[in-house]
Tab-separated table of C-alpha atoms and ligand atoms in Angstrom:
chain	number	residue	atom	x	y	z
W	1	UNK	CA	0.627	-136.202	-103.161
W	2	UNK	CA	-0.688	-135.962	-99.393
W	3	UNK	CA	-0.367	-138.920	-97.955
W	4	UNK	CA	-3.277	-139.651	-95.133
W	5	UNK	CA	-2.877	-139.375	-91.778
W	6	UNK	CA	-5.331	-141.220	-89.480
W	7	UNK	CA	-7.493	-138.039	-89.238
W	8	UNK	CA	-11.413	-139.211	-89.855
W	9	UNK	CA	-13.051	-137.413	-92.901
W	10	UNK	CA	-15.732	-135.054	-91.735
W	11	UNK	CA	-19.546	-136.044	-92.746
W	12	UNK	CA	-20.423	-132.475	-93.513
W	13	UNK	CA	-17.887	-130.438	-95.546
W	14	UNK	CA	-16.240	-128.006	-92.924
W	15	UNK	CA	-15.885	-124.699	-94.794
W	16	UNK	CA	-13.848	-121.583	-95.288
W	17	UNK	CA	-16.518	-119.115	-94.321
W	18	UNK	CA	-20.314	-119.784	-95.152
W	19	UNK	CA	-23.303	-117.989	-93.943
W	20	UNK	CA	-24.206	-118.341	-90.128
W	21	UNK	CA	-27.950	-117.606	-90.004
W	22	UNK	CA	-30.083	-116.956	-86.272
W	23	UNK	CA	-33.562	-116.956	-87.263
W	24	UNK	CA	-34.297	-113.059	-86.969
W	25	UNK	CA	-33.588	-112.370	-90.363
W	26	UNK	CA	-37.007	-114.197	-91.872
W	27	UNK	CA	-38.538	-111.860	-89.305
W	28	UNK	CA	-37.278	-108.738	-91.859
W	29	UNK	CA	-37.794	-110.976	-94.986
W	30	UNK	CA	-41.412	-111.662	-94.151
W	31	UNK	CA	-41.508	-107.979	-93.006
W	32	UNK	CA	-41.168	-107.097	-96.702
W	33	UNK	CA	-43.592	-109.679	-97.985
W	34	UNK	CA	-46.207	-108.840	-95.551
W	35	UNK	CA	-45.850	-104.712	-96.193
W	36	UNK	CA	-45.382	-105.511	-100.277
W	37	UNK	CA	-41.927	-103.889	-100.034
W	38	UNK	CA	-40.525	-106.071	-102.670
W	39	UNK	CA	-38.378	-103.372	-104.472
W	40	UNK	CA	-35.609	-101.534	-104.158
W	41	UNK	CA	-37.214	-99.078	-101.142
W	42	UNK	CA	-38.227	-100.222	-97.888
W	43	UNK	CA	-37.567	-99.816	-94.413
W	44	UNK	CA	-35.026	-102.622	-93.912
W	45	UNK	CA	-32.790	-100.532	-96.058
W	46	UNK	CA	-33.707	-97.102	-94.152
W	47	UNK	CA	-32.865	-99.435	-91.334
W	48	UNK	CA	-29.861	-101.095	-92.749
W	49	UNK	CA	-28.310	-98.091	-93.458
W	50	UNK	CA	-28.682	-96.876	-89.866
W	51	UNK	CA	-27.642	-99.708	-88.238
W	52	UNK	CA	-24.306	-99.729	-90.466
W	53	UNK	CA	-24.258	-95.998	-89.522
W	54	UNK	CA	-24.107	-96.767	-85.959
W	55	UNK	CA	-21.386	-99.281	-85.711
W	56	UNK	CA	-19.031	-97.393	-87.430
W	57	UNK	CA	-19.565	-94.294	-86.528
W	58	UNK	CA	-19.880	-92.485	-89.628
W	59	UNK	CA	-22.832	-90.127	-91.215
W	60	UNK	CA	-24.080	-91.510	-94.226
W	61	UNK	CA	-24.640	-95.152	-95.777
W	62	UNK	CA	-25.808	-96.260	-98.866
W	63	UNK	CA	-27.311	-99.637	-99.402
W	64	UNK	CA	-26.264	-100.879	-102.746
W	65	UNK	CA	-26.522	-104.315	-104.507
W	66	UNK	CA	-22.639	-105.123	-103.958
W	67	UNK	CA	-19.555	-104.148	-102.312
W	68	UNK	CA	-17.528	-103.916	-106.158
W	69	UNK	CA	-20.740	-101.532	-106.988
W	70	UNK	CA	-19.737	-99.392	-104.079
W	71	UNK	CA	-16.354	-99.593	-104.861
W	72	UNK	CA	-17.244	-98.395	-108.562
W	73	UNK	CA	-19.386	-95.177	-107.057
W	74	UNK	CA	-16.286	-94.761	-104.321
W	75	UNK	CA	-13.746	-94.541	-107.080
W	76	UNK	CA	-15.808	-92.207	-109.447
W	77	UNK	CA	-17.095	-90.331	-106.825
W	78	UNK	CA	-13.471	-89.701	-105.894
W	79	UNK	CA	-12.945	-88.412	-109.011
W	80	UNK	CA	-11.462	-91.056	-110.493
W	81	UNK	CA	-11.228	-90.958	-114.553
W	82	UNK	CA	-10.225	-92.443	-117.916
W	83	UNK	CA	-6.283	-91.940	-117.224
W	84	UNK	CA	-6.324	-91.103	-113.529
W	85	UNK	CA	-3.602	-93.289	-111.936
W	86	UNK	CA	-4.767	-94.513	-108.731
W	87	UNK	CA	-2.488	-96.521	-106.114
W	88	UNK	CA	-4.011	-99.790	-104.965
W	89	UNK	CA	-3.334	-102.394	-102.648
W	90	UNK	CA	-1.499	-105.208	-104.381
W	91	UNK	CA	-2.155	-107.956	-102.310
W	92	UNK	CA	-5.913	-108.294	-102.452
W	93	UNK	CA	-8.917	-110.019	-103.618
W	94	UNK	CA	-9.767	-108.397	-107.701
W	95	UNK	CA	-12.750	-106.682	-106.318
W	96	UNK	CA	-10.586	-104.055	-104.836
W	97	UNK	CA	-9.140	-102.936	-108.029
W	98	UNK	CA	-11.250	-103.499	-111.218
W	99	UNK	CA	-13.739	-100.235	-110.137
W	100	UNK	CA	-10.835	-98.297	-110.862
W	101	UNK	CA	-10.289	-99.596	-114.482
W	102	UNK	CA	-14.371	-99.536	-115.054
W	103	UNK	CA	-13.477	-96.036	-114.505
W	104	UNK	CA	-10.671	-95.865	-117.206
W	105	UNK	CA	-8.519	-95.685	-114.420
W	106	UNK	CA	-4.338	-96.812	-114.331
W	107	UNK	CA	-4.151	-99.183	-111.088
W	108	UNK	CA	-0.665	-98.809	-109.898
W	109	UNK	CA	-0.065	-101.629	-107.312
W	110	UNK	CA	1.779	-101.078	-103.910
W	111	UNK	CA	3.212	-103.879	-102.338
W	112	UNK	CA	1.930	-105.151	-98.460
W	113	UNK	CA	4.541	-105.074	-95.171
W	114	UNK	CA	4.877	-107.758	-93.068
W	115	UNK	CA	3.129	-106.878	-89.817
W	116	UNK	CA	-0.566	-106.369	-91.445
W	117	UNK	CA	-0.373	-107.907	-94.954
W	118	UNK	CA	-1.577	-104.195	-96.024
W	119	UNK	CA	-0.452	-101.718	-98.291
W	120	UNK	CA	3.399	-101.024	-97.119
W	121	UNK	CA	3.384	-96.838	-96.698
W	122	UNK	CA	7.066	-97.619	-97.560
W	123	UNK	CA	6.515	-98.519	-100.715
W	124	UNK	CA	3.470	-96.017	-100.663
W	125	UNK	CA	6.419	-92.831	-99.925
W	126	UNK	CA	8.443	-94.800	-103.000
W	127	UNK	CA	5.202	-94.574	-105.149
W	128	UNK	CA	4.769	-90.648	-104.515
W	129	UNK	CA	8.392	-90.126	-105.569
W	130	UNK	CA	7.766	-91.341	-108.510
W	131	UNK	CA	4.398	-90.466	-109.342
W	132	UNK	CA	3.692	-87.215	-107.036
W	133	UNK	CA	0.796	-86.120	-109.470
W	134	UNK	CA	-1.359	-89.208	-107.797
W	135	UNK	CA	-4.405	-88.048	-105.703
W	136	UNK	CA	-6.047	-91.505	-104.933
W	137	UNK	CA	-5.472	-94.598	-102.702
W	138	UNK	CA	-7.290	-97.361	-102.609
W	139	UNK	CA	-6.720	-99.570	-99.817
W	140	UNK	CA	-7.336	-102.824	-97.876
W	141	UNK	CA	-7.656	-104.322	-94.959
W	142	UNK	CA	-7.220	-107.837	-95.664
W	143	UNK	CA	-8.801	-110.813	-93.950
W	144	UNK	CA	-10.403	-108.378	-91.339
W	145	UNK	CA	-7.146	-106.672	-90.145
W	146	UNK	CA	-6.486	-103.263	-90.351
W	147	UNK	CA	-4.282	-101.652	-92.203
W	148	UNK	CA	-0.980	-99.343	-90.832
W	149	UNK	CA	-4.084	-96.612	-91.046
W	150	UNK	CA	-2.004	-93.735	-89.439
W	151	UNK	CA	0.766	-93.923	-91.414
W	152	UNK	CA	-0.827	-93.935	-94.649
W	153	UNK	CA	-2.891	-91.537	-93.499
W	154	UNK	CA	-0.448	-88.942	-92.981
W	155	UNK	CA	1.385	-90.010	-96.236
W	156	UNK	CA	-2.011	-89.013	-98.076
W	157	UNK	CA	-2.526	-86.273	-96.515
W	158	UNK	CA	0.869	-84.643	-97.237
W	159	UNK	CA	0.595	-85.249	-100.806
W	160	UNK	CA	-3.122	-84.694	-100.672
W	161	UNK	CA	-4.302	-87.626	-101.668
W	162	UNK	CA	-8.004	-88.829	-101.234
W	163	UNK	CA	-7.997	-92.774	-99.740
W	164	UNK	CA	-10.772	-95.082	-101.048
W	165	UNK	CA	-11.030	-97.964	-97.697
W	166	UNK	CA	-12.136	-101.363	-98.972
W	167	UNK	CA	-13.127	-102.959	-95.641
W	168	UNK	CA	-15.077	-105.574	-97.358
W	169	UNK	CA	-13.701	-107.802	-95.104
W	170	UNK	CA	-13.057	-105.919	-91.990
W	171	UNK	CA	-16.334	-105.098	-91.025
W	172	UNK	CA	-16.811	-104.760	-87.222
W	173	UNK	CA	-12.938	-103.758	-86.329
W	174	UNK	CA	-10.977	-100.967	-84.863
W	175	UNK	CA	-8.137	-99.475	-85.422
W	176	UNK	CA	-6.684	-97.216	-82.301
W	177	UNK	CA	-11.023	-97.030	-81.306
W	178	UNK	CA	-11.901	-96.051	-85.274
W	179	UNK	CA	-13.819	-98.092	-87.219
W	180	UNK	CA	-12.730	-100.200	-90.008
W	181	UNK	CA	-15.498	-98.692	-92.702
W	182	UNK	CA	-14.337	-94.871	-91.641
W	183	UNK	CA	-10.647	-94.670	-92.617
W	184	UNK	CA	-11.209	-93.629	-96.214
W	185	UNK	CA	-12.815	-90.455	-97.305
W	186	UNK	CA	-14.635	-93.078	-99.263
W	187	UNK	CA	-15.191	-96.505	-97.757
W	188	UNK	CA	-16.519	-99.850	-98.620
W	189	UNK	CA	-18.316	-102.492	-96.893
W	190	UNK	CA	-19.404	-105.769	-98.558
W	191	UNK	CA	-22.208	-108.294	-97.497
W	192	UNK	CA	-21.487	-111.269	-99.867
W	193	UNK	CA	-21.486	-114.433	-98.231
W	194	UNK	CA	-18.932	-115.381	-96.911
W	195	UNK	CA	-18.221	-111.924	-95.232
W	196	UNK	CA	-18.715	-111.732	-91.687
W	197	UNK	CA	-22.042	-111.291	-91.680
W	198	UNK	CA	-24.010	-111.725	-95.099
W	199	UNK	CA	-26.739	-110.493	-96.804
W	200	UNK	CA	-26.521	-113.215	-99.204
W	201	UNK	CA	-24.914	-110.367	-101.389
W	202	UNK	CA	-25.071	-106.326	-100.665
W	203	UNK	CA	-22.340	-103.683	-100.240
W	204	UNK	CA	-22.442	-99.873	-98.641
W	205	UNK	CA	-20.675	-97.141	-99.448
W	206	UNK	CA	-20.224	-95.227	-96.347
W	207	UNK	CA	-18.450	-91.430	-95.921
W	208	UNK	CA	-19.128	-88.295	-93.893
W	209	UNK	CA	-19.489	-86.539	-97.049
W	210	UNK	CA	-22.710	-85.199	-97.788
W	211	UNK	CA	-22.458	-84.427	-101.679
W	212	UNK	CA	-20.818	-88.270	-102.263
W	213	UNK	CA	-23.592	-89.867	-100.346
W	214	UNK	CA	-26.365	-87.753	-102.553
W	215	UNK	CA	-24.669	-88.496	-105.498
W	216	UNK	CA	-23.843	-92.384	-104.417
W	217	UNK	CA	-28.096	-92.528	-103.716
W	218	UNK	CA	-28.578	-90.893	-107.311
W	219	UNK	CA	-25.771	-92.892	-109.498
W	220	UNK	CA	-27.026	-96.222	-107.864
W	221	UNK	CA	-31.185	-95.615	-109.223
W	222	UNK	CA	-29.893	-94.660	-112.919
W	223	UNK	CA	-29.631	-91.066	-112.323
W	224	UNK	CA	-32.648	-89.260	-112.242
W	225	UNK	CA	-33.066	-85.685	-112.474
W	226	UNK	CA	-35.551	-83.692	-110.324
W	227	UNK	CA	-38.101	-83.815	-112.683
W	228	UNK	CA	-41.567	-85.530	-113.431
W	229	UNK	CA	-40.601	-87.433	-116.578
W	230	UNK	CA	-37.742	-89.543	-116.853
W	231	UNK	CA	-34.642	-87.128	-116.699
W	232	UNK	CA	-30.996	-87.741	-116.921
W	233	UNK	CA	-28.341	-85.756	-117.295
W	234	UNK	CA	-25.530	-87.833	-115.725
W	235	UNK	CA	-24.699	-91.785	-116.278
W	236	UNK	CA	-25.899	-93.668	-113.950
W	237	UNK	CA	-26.439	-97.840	-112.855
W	238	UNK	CA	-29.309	-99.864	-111.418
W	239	UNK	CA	-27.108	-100.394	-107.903
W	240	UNK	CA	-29.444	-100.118	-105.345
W	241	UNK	CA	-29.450	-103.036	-102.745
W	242	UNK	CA	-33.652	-104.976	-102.456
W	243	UNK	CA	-35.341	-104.661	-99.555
W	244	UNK	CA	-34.981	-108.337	-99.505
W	245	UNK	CA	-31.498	-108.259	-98.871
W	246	UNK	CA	-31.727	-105.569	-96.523
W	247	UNK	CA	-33.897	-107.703	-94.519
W	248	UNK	CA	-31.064	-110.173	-93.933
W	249	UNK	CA	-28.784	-108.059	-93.299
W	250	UNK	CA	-30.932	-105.876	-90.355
W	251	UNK	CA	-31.376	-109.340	-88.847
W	252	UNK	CA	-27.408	-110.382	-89.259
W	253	UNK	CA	-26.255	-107.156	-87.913
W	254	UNK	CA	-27.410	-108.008	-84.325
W	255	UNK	CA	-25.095	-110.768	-84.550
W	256	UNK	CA	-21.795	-109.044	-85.704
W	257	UNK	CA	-19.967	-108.846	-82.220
W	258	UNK	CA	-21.312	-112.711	-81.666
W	259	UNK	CA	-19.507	-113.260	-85.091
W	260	UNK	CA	-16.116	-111.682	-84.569
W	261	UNK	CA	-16.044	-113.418	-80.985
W	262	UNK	CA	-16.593	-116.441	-83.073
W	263	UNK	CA	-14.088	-115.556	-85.582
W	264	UNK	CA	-11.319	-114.945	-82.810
W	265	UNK	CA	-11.658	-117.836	-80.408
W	266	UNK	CA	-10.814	-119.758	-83.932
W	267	UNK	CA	-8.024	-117.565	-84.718
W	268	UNK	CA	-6.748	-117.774	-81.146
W	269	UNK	CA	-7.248	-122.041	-81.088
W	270	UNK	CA	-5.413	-122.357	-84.378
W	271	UNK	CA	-2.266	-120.100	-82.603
W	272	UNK	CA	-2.288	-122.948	-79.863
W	273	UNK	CA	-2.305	-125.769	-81.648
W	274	UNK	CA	0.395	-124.573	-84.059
W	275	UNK	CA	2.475	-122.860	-81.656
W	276	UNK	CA	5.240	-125.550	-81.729
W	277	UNK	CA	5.391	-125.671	-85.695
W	278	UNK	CA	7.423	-123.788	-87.818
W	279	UNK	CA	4.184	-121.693	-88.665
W	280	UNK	CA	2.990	-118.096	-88.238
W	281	UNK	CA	-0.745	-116.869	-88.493
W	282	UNK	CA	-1.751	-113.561	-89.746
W	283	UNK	CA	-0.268	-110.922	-87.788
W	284	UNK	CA	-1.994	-107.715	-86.244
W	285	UNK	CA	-0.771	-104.353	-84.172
W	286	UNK	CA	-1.757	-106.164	-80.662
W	287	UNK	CA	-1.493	-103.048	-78.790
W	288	UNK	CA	-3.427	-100.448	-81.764
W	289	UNK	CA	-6.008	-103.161	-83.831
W	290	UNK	CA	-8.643	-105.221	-82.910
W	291	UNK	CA	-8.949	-106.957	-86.187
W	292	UNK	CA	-12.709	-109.128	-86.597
W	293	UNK	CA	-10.898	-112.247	-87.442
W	294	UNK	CA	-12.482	-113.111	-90.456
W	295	UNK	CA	-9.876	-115.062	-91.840
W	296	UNK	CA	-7.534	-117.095	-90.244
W	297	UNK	CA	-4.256	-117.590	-92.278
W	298	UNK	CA	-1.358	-119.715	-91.677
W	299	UNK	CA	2.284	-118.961	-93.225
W	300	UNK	CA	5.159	-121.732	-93.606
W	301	UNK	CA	8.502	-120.615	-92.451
W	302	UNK	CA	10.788	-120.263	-95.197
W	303	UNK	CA	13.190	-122.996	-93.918
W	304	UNK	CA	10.493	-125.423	-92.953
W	305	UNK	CA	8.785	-124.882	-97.258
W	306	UNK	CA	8.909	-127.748	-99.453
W	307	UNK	CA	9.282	-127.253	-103.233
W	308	UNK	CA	6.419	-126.163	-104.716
W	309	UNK	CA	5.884	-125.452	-107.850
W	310	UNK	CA	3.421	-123.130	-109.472
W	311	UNK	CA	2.345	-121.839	-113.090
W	312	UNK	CA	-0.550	-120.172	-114.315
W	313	UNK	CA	-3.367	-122.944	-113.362
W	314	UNK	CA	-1.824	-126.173	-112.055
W	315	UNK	CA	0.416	-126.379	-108.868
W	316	UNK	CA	2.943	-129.644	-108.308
W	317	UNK	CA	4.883	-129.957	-104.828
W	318	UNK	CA	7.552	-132.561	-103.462
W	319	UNK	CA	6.893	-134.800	-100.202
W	320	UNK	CA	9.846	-133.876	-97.560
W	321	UNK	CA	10.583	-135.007	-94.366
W	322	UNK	CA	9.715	-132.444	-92.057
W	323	UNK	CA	8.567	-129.836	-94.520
W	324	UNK	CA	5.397	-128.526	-96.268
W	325	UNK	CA	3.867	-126.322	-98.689
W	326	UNK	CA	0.449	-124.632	-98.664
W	327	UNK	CA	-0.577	-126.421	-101.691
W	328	UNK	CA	0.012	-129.785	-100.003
W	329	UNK	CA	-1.892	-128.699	-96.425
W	330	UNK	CA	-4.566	-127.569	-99.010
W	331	UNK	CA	-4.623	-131.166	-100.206
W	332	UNK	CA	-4.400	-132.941	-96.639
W	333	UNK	CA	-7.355	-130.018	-95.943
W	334	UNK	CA	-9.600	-131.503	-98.572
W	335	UNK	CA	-8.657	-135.345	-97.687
W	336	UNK	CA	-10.873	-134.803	-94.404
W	337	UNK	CA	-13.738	-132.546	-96.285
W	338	UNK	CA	-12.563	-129.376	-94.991
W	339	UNK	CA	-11.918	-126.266	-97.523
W	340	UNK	CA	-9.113	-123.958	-97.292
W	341	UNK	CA	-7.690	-121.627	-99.814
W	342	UNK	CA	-4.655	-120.523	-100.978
W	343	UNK	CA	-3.699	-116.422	-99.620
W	344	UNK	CA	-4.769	-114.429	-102.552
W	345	UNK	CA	-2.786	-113.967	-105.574
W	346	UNK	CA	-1.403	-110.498	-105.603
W	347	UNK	CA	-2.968	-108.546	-108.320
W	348	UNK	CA	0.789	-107.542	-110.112
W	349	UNK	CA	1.530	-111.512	-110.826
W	350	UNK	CA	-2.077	-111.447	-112.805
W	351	UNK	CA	-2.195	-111.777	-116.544
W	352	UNK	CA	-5.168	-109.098	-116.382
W	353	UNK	CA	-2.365	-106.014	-114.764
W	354	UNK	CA	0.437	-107.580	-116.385
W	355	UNK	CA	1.460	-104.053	-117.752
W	356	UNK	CA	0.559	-102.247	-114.584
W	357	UNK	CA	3.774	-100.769	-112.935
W	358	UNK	CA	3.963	-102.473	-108.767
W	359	UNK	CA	6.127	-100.706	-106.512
W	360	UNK	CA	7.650	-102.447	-103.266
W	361	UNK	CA	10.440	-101.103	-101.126
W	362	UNK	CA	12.834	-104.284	-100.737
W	363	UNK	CA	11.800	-107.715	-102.486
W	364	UNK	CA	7.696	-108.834	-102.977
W	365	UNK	CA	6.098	-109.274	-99.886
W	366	UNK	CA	2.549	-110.023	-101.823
W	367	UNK	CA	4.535	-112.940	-103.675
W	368	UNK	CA	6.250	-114.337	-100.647
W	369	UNK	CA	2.785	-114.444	-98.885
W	370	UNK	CA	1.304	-116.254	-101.257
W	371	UNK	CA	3.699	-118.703	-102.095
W	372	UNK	CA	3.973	-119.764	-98.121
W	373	UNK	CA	0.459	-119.106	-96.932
W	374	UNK	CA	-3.220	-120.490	-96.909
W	375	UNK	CA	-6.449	-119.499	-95.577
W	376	UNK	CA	-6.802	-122.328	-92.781
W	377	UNK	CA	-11.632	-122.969	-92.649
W	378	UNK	CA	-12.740	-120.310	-90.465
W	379	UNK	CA	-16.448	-121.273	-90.804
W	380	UNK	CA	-18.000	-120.580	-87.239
W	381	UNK	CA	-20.289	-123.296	-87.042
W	382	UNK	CA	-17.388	-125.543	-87.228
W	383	UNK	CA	-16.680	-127.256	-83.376
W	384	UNK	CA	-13.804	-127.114	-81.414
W	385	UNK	CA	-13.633	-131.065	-82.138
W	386	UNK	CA	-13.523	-130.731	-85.858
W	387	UNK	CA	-10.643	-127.461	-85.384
W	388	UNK	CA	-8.733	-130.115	-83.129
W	389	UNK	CA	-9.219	-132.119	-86.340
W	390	UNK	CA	-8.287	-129.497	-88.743
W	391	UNK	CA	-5.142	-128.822	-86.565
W	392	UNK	CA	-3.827	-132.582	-86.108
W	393	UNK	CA	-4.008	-132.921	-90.027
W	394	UNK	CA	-2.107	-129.821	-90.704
W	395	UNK	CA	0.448	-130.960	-88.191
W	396	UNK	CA	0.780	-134.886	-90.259
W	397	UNK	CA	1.955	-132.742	-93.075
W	398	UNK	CA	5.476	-131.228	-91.504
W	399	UNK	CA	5.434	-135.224	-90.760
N	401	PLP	C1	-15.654	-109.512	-101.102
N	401	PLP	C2	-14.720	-108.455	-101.423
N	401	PLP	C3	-15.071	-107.396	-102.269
N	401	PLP	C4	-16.326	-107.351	-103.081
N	401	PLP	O1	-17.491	-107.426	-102.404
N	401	PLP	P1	-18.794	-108.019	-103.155
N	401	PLP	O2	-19.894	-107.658	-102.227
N	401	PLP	O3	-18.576	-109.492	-103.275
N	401	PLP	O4	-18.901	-107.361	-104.478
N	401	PLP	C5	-14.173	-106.361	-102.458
N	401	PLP	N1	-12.968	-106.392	-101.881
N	401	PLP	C6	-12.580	-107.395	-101.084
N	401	PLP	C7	-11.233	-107.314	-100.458
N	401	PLP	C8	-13.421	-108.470	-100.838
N	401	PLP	O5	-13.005	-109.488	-100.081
């Protein structure tokens, strides 16, 4: 149990990440009233799509309802099929991995290093020796920092593999001046939200691939053929992101740089007022990334952990002296009406890929992440006071 520190509840619930709206986005929404674009066509998704386009540098985007429904058309239009095993990021949110079983697909999990959280191309080499037939990655950059891009890269590209980028959560950063959004063949951005910036929900599948964006257009409106009756010839899905939606997001995407600036000045607060605690924060590639801070994590050193105990739904923990245990600054967290969250739980300790084989290359970095790390509230209307806050509690717990 946490026991209180003289810390003053907040009034109004400080969270994680919740939508951060400016006012410009009715200005779209009314748009599509006013011009009776209330469908599935309209110029804020022409416009979406451009604007998406522009920031990352790449020459097609498709507007769909989702970011898992562009991660289902990345993965098919890959090539992905009933059998095809696929490596995936381990360490991730589910979204990442369950297009590939829609698609019949074998998700075999690779393990995250230490300096990124991301896939380990380590354990990526390890997965090749043992499965060189595999032609398809599907990675991500987790909590808006990108992944060891060059490395893996060049990994796929000897064994010529095809990578599928989830950057549902790393919209906006770089990587050595590329994009997050432009590192896979296929890539994936997601406007749920709590993303960066939100459409209220919305995804985009993005490539330089001409044929994949056709297809991704035609897959995503049920698949009609070029005819003047209702012709179909392939499976397709109702996927297509409103003009609604669109409108949102045209009027959040002028606000993405204001967003990440947000997003880091919180990240960079937190690292001062826990730099004399036996605590890390996420780490990035200072000299190559510019991550867009969407999540700021914290990770207890192992020496400074308290027992804590875990099973498949309930958590218990021991109070000690100098020690903590995410599960217990979770608690202290909600005892002032602020919401954190534990890291997420790497997709090989799940009941659902239980019988999936995960490949590391020395010990489980996923697993050690998650049993010593939390997602710390990153919302950016949240003040410097209530951070101080935020910080002073987390501090009472190594009390
Ligand atoms: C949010 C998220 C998704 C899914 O995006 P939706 O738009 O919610 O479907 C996929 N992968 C990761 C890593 C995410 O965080």
């Amino acid at each position: 149990m946490f026991l209180a520190c003289d810390v003053k509840p907040f009034e109004k619930k400080v969270y994680l990440s919740s939508p951060t709206m400016h006012g410009e986005e009715r200005v779209f929404v009314k748009e599509a009233f006013d011009t009776n674009w209330m469908s599935t066509i309209g110029k804020n998704i022409d416009e979406a799509e451009e604007l998406a386009k522009e920031k990352i540098g790449c020459k097609y985007a498709v507007a769909l309802t989702t970011g898992t429904a562009a991660l289902h058309l990345a993965v098919r239009l890959s090539g992905v099929k009933k059998g095809t095993k696929v490596f995936c990021s381990d360490l991730t949110f589910i979204a990442t991995v369950n297009p590939v079983v829609y698609q019949g697909g074998i998700p075999i999990l690779i393990d995250s290093e230490y300096d990124t959280w991301n896939m380990d191309p380590k354990a990526l080499e390890l997965a090749f020796e043992k499965y060189p037939e595999v032609k398809h990655v599907v990675l991500v950059n987790l909590f808006g920092t990108p992944c060891k891009y060059k490395e893996i890269r060049e990994i796929c590209d000897k064994h010529g593999a095809k990578i599928i980028e989830d950057a549902a959560e790393s919209f906006g950063a770089q990587y050595r001046g590329i994009a997050a959004g432009s590192f896979g063949d296929v890539s994936v951005i997601s406007f749920n939200g709590n993303k960066i910036i939100t459409g209220t929900s919305g995804g985009m599948l993005l490539t330089d691939d001409e044929m994949i964006a056709a297809m991704a257009r035609k897959l995503s409106t049920q698949s009609r053929d070029d005819a003047s009756w209702y012709q179909h010839s392939l499976l397709g899905y109702n996927y297509r992101m409103s003009n609604i939606i669109a409108g949102v997001i045209r009027g959040q995407m002028q606000y993405l740089d204001e967003h990440i600036a947000a997003k880091k000045a919180i990240y960079e607060r937190y690292k001062e007022g826990f730099k004399d605690l036996p605590v890390s924060l996420n780490p990035y590639d200072e000299q190559n990334a510019e991550p867009n801070f969407w999540i700021t994590c914290m990770v207890v050193n192992k020496e400074a952990m308290s027992r804590q105990i875990r099973n498949d739904s309930t958590v218990t923990y021991d109070r000690e002296h100098g020690k903590t245990c995410p599960s217990e600054i979770l608690d202290a967290l909600k005892s002032i009406n602020a919401e954190g969250r534990p890291i997420w739980k790497p997709m090989h300790m799940q009941p659902l890929f239980e019988s999936n084989d995960y490949i590391s290359a020395n010990g489980s970095t996923g697993e050690d992440l998650f049993e010593r790390g939390l997602c710390l509230p990153c919302d950016i209307k949240m003040t410097p006071g209530q951070q101080d806050a935020i910080i002073e509690v987390v501090k009472c717990c190594f009390g």
